[in-house]
CSV table of C-alpha atoms in Angstrom, one decimal:
chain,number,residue,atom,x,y,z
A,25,UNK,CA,-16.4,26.2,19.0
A,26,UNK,CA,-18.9,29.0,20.2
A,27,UNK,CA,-17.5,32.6,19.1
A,28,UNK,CA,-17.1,33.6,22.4
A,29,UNK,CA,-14.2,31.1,23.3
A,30,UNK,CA,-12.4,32.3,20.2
A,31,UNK,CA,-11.7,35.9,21.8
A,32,UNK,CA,-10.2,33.4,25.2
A,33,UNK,CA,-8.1,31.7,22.1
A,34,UNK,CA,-4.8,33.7,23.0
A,35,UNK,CA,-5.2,33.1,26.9
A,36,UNK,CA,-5.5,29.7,26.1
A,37,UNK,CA,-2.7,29.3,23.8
A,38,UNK,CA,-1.0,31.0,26.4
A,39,UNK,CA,-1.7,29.0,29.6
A,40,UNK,CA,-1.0,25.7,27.8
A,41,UNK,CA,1.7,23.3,29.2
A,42,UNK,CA,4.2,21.3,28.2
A,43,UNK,CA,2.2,18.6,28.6
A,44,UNK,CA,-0.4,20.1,26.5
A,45,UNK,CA,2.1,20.6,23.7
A,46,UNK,CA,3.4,17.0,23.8
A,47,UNK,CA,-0.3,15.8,23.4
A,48,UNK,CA,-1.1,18.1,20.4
A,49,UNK,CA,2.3,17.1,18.7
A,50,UNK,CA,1.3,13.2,19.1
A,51,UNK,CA,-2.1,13.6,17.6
A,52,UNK,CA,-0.6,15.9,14.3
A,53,UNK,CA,1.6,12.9,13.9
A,54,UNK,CA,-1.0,10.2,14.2
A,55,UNK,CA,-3.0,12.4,11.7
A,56,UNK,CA,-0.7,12.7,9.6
A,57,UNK,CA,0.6,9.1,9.6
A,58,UNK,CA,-3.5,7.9,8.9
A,59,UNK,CA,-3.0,9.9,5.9
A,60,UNK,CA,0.5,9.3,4.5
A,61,UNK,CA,-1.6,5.2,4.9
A,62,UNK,CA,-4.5,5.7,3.1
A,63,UNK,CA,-3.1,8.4,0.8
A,64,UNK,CA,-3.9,7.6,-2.8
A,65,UNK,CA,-6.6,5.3,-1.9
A,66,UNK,CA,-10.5,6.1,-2.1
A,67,UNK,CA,-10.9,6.7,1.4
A,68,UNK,CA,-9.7,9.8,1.0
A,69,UNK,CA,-12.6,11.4,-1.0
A,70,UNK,CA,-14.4,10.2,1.8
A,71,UNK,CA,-12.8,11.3,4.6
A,72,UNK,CA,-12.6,15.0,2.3
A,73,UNK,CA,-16.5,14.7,2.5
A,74,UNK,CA,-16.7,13.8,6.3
A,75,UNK,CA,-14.4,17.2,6.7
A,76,UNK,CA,-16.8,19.3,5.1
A,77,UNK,CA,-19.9,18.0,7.0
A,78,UNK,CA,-18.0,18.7,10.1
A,79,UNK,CA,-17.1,22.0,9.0
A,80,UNK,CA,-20.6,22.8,8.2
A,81,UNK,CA,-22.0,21.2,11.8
A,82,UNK,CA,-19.5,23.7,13.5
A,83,UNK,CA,-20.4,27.0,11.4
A,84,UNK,CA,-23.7,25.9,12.1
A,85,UNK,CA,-23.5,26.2,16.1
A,86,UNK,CA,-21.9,29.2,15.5
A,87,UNK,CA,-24.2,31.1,14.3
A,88,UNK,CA,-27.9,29.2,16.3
A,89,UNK,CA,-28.9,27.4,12.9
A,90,UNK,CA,-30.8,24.5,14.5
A,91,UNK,CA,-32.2,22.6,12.0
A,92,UNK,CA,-29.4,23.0,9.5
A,93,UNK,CA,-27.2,21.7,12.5
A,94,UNK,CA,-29.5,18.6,13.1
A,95,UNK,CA,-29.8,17.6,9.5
A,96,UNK,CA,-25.8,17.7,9.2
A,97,UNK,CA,-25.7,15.5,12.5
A,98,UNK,CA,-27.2,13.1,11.4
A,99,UNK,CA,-25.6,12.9,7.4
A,100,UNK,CA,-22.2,13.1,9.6
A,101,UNK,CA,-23.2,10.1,11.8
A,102,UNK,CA,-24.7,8.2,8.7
A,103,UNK,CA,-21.0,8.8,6.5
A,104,UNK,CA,-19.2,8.0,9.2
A,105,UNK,CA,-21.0,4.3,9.8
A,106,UNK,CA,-21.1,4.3,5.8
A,107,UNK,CA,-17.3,4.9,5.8
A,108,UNK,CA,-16.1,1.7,8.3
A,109,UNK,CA,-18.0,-0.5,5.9
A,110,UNK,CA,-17.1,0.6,2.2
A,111,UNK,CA,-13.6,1.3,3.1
A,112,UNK,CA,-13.0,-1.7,5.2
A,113,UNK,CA,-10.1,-3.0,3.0
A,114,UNK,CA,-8.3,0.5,3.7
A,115,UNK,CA,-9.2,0.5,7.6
A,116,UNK,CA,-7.6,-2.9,7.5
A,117,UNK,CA,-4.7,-1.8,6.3
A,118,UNK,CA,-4.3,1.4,8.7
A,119,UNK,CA,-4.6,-1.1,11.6
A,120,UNK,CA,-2.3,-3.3,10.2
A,121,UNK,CA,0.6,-0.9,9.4
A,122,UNK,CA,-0.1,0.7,13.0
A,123,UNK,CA,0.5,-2.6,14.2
A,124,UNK,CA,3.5,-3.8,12.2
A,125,UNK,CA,4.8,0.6,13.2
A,126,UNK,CA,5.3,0.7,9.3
A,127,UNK,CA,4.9,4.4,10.0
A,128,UNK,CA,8.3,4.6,11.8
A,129,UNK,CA,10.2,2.3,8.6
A,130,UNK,CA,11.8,-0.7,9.3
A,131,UNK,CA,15.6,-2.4,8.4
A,132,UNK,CA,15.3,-4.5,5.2
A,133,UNK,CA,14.8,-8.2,6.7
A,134,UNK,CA,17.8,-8.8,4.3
A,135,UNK,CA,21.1,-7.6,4.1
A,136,UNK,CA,22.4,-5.1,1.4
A,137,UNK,CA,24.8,-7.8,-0.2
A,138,UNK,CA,21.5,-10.5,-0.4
A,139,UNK,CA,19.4,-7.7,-2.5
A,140,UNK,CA,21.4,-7.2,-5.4
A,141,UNK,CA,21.3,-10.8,-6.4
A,142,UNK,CA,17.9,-10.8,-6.0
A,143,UNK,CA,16.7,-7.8,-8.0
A,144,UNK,CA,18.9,-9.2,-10.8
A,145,UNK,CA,17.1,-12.8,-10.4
A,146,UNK,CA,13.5,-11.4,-11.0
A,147,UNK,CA,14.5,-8.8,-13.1
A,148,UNK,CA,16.1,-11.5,-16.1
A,149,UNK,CA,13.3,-13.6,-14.9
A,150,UNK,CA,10.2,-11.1,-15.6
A,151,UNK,CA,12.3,-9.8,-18.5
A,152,UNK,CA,12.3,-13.5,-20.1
A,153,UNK,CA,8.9,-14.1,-19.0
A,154,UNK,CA,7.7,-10.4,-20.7
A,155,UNK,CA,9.7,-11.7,-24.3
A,156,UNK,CA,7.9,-15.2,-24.3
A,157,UNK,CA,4.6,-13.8,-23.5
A,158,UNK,CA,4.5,-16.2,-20.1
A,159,UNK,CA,2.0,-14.9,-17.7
A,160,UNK,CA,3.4,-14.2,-14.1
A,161,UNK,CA,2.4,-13.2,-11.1
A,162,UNK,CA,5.2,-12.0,-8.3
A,163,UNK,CA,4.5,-10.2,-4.7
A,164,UNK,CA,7.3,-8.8,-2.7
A,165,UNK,CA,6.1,-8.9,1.3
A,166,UNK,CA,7.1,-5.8,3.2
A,167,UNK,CA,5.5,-4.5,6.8
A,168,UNK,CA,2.1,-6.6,6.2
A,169,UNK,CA,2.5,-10.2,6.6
A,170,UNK,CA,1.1,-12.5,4.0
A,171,UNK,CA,1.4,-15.7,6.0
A,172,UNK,CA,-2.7,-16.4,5.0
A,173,UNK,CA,-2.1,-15.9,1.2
A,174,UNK,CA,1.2,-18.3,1.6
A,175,UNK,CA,-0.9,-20.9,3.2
A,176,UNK,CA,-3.2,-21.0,0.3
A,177,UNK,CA,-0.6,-21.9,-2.0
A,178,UNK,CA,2.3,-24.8,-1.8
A,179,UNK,CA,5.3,-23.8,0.4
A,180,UNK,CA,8.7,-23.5,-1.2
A,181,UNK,CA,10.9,-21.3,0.7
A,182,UNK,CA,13.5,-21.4,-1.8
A,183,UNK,CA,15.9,-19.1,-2.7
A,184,UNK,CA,15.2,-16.9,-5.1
A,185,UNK,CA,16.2,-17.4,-8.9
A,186,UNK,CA,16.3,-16.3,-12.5
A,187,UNK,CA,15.9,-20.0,-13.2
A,188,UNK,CA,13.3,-21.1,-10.8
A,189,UNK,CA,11.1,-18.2,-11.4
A,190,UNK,CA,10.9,-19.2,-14.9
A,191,UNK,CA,10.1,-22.7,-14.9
A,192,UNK,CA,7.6,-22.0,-12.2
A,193,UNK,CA,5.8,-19.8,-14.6
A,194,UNK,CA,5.9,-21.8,-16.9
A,195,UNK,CA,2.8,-22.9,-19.2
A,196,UNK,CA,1.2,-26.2,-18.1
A,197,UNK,CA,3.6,-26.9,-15.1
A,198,UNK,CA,2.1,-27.8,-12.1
A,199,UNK,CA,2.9,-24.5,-10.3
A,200,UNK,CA,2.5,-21.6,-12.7
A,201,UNK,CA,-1.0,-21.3,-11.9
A,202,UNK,CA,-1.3,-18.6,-9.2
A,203,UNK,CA,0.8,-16.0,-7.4
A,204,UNK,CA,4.4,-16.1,-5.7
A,205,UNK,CA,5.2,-15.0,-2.9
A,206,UNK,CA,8.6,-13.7,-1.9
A,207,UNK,CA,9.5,-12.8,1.5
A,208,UNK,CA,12.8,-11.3,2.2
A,209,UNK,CA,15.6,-12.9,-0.6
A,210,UNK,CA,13.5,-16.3,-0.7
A,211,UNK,CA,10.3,-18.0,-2.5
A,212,UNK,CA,7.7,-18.3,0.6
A,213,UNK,CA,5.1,-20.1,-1.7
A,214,UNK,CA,3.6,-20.7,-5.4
A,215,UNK,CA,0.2,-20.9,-6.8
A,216,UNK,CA,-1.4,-18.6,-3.8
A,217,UNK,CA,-4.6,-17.3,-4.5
A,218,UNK,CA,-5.2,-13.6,-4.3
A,219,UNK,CA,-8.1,-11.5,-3.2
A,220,UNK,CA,-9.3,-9.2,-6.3
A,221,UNK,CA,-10.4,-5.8,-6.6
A,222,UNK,CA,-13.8,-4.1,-6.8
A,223,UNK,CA,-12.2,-1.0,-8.8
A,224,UNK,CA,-12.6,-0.4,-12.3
A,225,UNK,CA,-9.8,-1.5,-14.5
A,226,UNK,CA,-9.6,-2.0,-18.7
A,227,UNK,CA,-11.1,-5.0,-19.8
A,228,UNK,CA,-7.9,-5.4,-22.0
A,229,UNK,CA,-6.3,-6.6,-18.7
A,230,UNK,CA,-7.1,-9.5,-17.3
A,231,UNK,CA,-7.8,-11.8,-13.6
A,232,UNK,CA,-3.8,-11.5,-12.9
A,233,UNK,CA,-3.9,-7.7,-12.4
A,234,UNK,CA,-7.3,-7.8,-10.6
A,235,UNK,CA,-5.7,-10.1,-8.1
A,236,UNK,CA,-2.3,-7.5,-8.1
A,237,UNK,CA,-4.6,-4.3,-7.3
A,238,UNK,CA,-6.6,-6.5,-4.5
A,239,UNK,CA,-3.7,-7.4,-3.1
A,240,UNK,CA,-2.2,-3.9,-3.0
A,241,UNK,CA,-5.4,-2.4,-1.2
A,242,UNK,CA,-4.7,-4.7,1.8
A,243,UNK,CA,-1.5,-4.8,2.1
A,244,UNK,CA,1.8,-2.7,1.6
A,245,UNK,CA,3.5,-5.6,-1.0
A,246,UNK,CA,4.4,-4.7,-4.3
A,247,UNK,CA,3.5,-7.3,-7.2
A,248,UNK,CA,4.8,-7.4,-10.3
A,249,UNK,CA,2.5,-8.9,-13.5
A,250,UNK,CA,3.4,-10.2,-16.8
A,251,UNK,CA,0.8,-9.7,-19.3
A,252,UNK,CA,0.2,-14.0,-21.0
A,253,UNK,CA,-1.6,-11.7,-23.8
A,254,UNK,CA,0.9,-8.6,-24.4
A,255,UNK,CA,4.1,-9.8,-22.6
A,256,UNK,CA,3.7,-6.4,-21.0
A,257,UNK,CA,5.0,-5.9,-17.5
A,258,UNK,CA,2.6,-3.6,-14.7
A,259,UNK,CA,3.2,-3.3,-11.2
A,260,UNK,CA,0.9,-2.8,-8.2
A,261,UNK,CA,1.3,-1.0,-5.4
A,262,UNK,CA,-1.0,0.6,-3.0
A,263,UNK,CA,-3.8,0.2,-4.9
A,264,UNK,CA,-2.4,1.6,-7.6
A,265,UNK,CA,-1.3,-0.1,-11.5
A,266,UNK,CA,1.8,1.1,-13.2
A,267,UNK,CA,2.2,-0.4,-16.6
A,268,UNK,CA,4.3,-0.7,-19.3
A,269,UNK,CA,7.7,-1.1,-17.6
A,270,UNK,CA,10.9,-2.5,-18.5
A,271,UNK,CA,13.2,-5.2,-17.3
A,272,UNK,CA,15.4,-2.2,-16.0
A,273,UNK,CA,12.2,-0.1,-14.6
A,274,UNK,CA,11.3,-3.4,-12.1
A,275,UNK,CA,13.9,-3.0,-10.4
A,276,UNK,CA,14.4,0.2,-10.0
A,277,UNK,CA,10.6,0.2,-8.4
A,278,UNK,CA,11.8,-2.8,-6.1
A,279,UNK,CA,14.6,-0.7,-5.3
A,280,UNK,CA,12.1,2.1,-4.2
A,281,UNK,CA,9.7,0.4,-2.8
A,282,UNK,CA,11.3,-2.4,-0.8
A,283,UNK,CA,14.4,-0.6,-0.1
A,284,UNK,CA,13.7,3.0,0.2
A,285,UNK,CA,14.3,2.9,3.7
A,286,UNK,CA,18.5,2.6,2.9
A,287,UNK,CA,20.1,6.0,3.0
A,288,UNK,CA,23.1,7.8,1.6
A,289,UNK,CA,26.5,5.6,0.6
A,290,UNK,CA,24.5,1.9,1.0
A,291,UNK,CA,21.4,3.1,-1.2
A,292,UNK,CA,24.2,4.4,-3.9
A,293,UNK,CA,26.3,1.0,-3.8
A,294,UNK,CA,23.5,-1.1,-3.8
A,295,UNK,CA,21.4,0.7,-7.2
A,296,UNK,CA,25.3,0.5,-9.1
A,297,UNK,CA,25.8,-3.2,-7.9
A,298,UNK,CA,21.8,-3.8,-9.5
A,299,UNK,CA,22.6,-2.2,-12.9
A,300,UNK,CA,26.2,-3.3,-13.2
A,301,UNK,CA,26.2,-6.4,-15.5
């Protein structure tokens, strides 16, 4: 913005319409709602950078500096083109969630009296899985749809149990190879294949949490992982890994994450009815 159209700033703000208003308060919350998506992932290093560029193409008009403008034109252009291809995974996502409206929340696509059962169901099963040292791999589907991870695995839709979660993880059965998929209270599929992460993780842990944090950066699921080396238990979620939890810590993170969207007196019944045994 040349300086001279800052002095007309206050005669602009004040000749603005409703209209205007309305249209400024629908872009801060599509702003902010790109941001609350790819919050916590590496796009937003990138999008930081892009900001400064910009800033410094602006500053640059302002005061005539031609070539320094040109140079930072072209850098802005380049990042920008760089940006749709490295952070495709994270763009995917955004467009995703904007098409499921996961920025608005959705209802649980179970009831309140269907969760408790199942939290208590995976968390004996990943806490029997953790003391045995079984390896497992469990995603919860939320907003994103997994339908093309469940069609590379063998169809169940089962309801979910202690019992069948354990035998299906178990070593040298014909369906603990793989991931699970659970969508709402029920087993959608077994032995899916996963896409696995580019970023940087110990090389104490293995192909089971590579395929977790891949998962995570496309997608809003949360999978849970049981270590076949360490028993430990990890969790991934939005790109992130959280390790070292407990039985009790699972599913209080599924409670969280899948079910943060209950308020008040049915978020307070349902946590009691989870840790009541």
């Amino acid at each position: 913005m040349p300086l001279q159209e800052l002095n007309n700033l206050p005669q602009l703000v004040a000749n603005m319409r409703p209209l205007d208003i309305l249209e400024l308060v629908i872009l801060c919350v599509l702003i902010f709602g790109c941001f609350r998506s790819l919050h916590n992932t590496r796009a937003v290093s990138m999008i930081k950078g892009l900001l400064i560029l910009l800033a410094g193409v602006v500053l640059a008009n302002c005061f005539g500096l031609r070539y320094i403008k040109y140079i930072l034109e072209q850098s802005f252009l380049f990042f920008v083109v760089a940006a749709a291809v490295v952070f495709a995974p994270e763009l995917r996502r955004l467009l995703e969630r904007l098409g499921s409206l996961a920025f608005f929340g959705r209802d649980s696509v179970i009831s309140t009296e269907e969760i408790s059962p199942m939290l208590h169901a995976v968390g004996d099963a990943v806490g029997n899985l953790s003391r045995r040292r079984v390896g497992a791999l469990i995603c919860f589907e939320r907003h994103t749809g997994l339908q093309e991870f469940i069609d590379s695995g063998i169809v169940l839709d089962s309801l979910v149990s202690s019992g069948l979660l354990i035998n299906i993880f178990e070593k040298n059965t014909p369906l603990h190879d793989g991931a699970v998929i659970i969508r709402g209270n029920r087993i959608a599929a077994a032995t899916c294949y996963l896409p696995m992460t580019d970023q940087f993780l110990p090389k104490s842990l293995g192909t089971r949490h590579r395929a977790a944090v891949g998962l995570s950066e496309q997608s809003d699921a949360l999978i849970l992982i049981v270590s076949e080396e360490t028993g430990d238990i990890s969790a991934a979620r939005n790109g992130n890994l959280i390790r070292y939890l407990t039985a009790n810590d699972v599913q209080a993170l599924m409670v969280e994450h899948l079910y943060g969207n209950l308020k008040g007196e049915k978020l307070s019944k349902m946590i009691a009815r989870c840790f009541d045994k």
